[in-house]
């Protein structure tokens, strides 16, 4: 299991940790978690999508047009973000295992509550390559914010 584990607390600092062999997100999420969303195995979900009625719905013209528009906007933003961080969109890999996000209450400056985010992405065989890309993109996006990397 090769997971890229990202923990971000919005506010005074961004804390990021890269780990290989992290436990599932549900075990990592703090008690103050208010939202936990994700899938345990991206590859398995993609394979099973062919067996569901959802794929047929996604092939309908109206739905396909909506998805294409949304993906085009996302694709353009992703391409720009990658270029800004010194990569090409084609360098990026899709997670293959667990992919998830936890939103929780964290303590900011002066003990004030701020939203915290915990994300897990298992990139499988591409974990090492994606670690460098994720680091570069987060460092670029932080734009002077306090970023702390945990090993």
Coordinates of C-alpha atoms in Angstrom, one line a residue:
X1 CA 0.0 0.0 0.0
X2 CA 1.5 3.3 -1.1
X3 CA -0.5 6.3 0.1
X4 CA 0.2 10.0 -0.3
X5 CA -1.3 11.3 2.9
X6 CA -2.0 15.0 3.0
X7 CA -3.1 16.9 6.1
X8 CA -3.9 20.6 5.8
X9 CA -5.1 22.9 8.4
X10 CA -6.3 26.2 6.9
X11 CA -5.2 29.1 8.9
X12 CA -1.7 29.7 10.1
X13 CA 0.0 26.7 8.5
X14 CA -0.3 23.9 6.0
X15 CA 0.9 20.6 7.3
X16 CA 1.6 17.9 4.8
X17 CA 2.8 14.3 5.5
X18 CA 3.8 11.7 2.9
X19 CA 3.5 8.1 4.0
X20 CA 3.9 4.7 2.5
X21 CA 1.6 2.2 4.4
X22 CA -0.8 4.6 6.1
X23 CA -3.9 3.2 7.7
X24 CA -7.3 3.9 6.1
X25 CA -8.6 7.4 6.2
X26 CA -11.4 6.4 8.6
X27 CA -8.7 5.4 11.2
X28 CA -6.7 8.6 10.6
X29 CA -9.5 11.1 10.8
X30 CA -9.7 13.0 14.2
X31 CA -12.7 12.7 16.5
X32 CA -13.8 16.2 15.5
X33 CA -14.4 15.1 11.9
X34 CA -17.7 16.3 10.5
X35 CA -17.4 14.9 7.0
X36 CA -15.7 11.8 5.7
X37 CA -16.0 10.9 2.0
X38 CA -14.1 8.7 -0.4
X39 CA -13.6 5.3 -1.9
X40 CA -11.4 2.4 -0.6
X41 CA -10.2 1.3 -4.1
X42 CA -10.4 3.7 -7.1
X43 CA -9.5 0.9 -9.6
X44 CA -12.3 -1.4 -8.2
X45 CA -14.8 1.4 -8.5
X46 CA -13.8 2.2 -12.1
X47 CA -14.1 -1.5 -13.0
X48 CA -17.5 -1.9 -11.4
X49 CA -18.8 1.3 -13.0
X50 CA -19.3 -0.7 -16.3
X51 CA -21.7 -3.0 -14.5
X52 CA -24.0 -0.3 -13.2
X53 CA -26.8 1.8 -14.7
X54 CA -24.8 4.9 -13.8
X55 CA -22.6 4.3 -16.8
X56 CA -25.6 4.3 -19.1
X57 CA -26.9 7.5 -17.5
X58 CA -23.5 9.1 -18.1
X59 CA -23.7 8.2 -21.8
X60 CA -27.0 10.2 -22.2
X61 CA -26.5 13.3 -24.3
X62 CA -27.7 15.8 -21.7
X63 CA -25.7 14.3 -18.9
X64 CA -22.6 13.8 -21.1
X65 CA -22.7 17.5 -22.2
X66 CA -22.9 18.6 -18.5
X67 CA -20.0 16.3 -17.6
X68 CA -17.9 17.3 -20.6
X69 CA -18.3 21.0 -19.6
X70 CA -17.4 20.4 -16.0
X71 CA -14.4 18.2 -17.0
X72 CA -13.2 20.8 -19.5
X73 CA -13.1 23.5 -16.8
X74 CA -11.4 21.1 -14.4
X75 CA -9.0 20.0 -17.1
X76 CA -8.0 23.5 -18.0
X77 CA -7.4 24.5 -14.3
X78 CA -5.5 21.3 -13.7
X79 CA -3.3 21.9 -16.7
X80 CA -2.6 25.4 -15.6
X81 CA -1.8 24.4 -12.0
X82 CA 0.6 21.7 -13.2
X83 CA 2.3 24.1 -15.6
X84 CA 2.6 26.7 -12.8
X85 CA 4.4 24.1 -10.6
X86 CA 6.7 23.0 -13.4
X87 CA 4.9 19.9 -14.6
X88 CA 2.7 18.8 -17.4
X89 CA -0.8 17.5 -16.9
X90 CA 0.3 14.2 -18.5
X91 CA 2.8 13.7 -15.7
X92 CA -0.1 13.3 -13.2
X93 CA -1.4 9.9 -12.3
X94 CA -4.9 8.9 -11.1
X95 CA -5.0 7.3 -7.6
X96 CA -5.5 3.5 -7.8
X97 CA -6.3 2.6 -4.2
X98 CA -8.0 4.6 -1.5
X99 CA -9.0 8.2 -2.2
X100 CA -10.7 10.3 0.5
X101 CA -11.2 13.5 2.3
X102 CA -12.0 14.3 5.9
X103 CA -13.1 17.7 7.1
X104 CA -12.7 18.4 10.8
X105 CA -12.6 21.2 13.4
X106 CA -9.0 22.3 14.1
X107 CA -7.6 25.0 16.4
X108 CA -6.2 28.0 14.7
X109 CA -4.5 31.1 16.1
X110 CA -5.7 32.1 19.6
X111 CA -7.4 28.7 19.9
X112 CA -10.2 29.8 17.4
X113 CA -11.7 26.9 15.5
X114 CA -10.8 26.6 11.8
X115 CA -11.6 24.0 9.2
X116 CA -9.1 21.3 8.8
X117 CA -8.7 18.9 5.9
X118 CA -7.2 15.5 5.7
X119 CA -6.8 13.9 2.3
X120 CA -5.5 10.4 1.4
X121 CA -4.6 9.3 -2.1
X122 CA -3.1 5.9 -2.8
X123 CA -1.1 6.2 -6.1
X124 CA 0.1 2.6 -6.0
X125 CA 3.2 2.1 -8.2
X126 CA 3.2 5.8 -9.0
X127 CA 3.4 6.9 -5.4
X128 CA 7.0 8.1 -5.5
X129 CA 6.6 10.1 -8.7
X130 CA 3.3 11.7 -7.4
X131 CA 4.9 12.6 -4.1
X132 CA 7.3 14.9 -5.9
X133 CA 4.5 16.4 -8.0
X134 CA 2.2 16.9 -5.0
X135 CA 5.0 18.6 -3.0
X136 CA 5.8 20.9 -5.9
X137 CA 2.2 21.8 -6.5
X138 CA 1.4 22.4 -2.9
X139 CA 4.6 24.5 -2.4
X140 CA 3.6 26.5 -5.4
X141 CA 0.0 27.0 -4.3
X142 CA 1.1 27.9 -0.8
X143 CA 2.6 31.1 -2.2
X144 CA 4.5 32.2 0.9
X145 CA 2.2 30.5 3.5
X146 CA 3.8 28.5 6.2
X147 CA 4.2 24.9 4.9
X148 CA 5.4 22.2 7.2
X149 CA 6.4 18.9 5.7
X150 CA 6.3 15.9 8.0
X151 CA 8.3 12.8 7.1

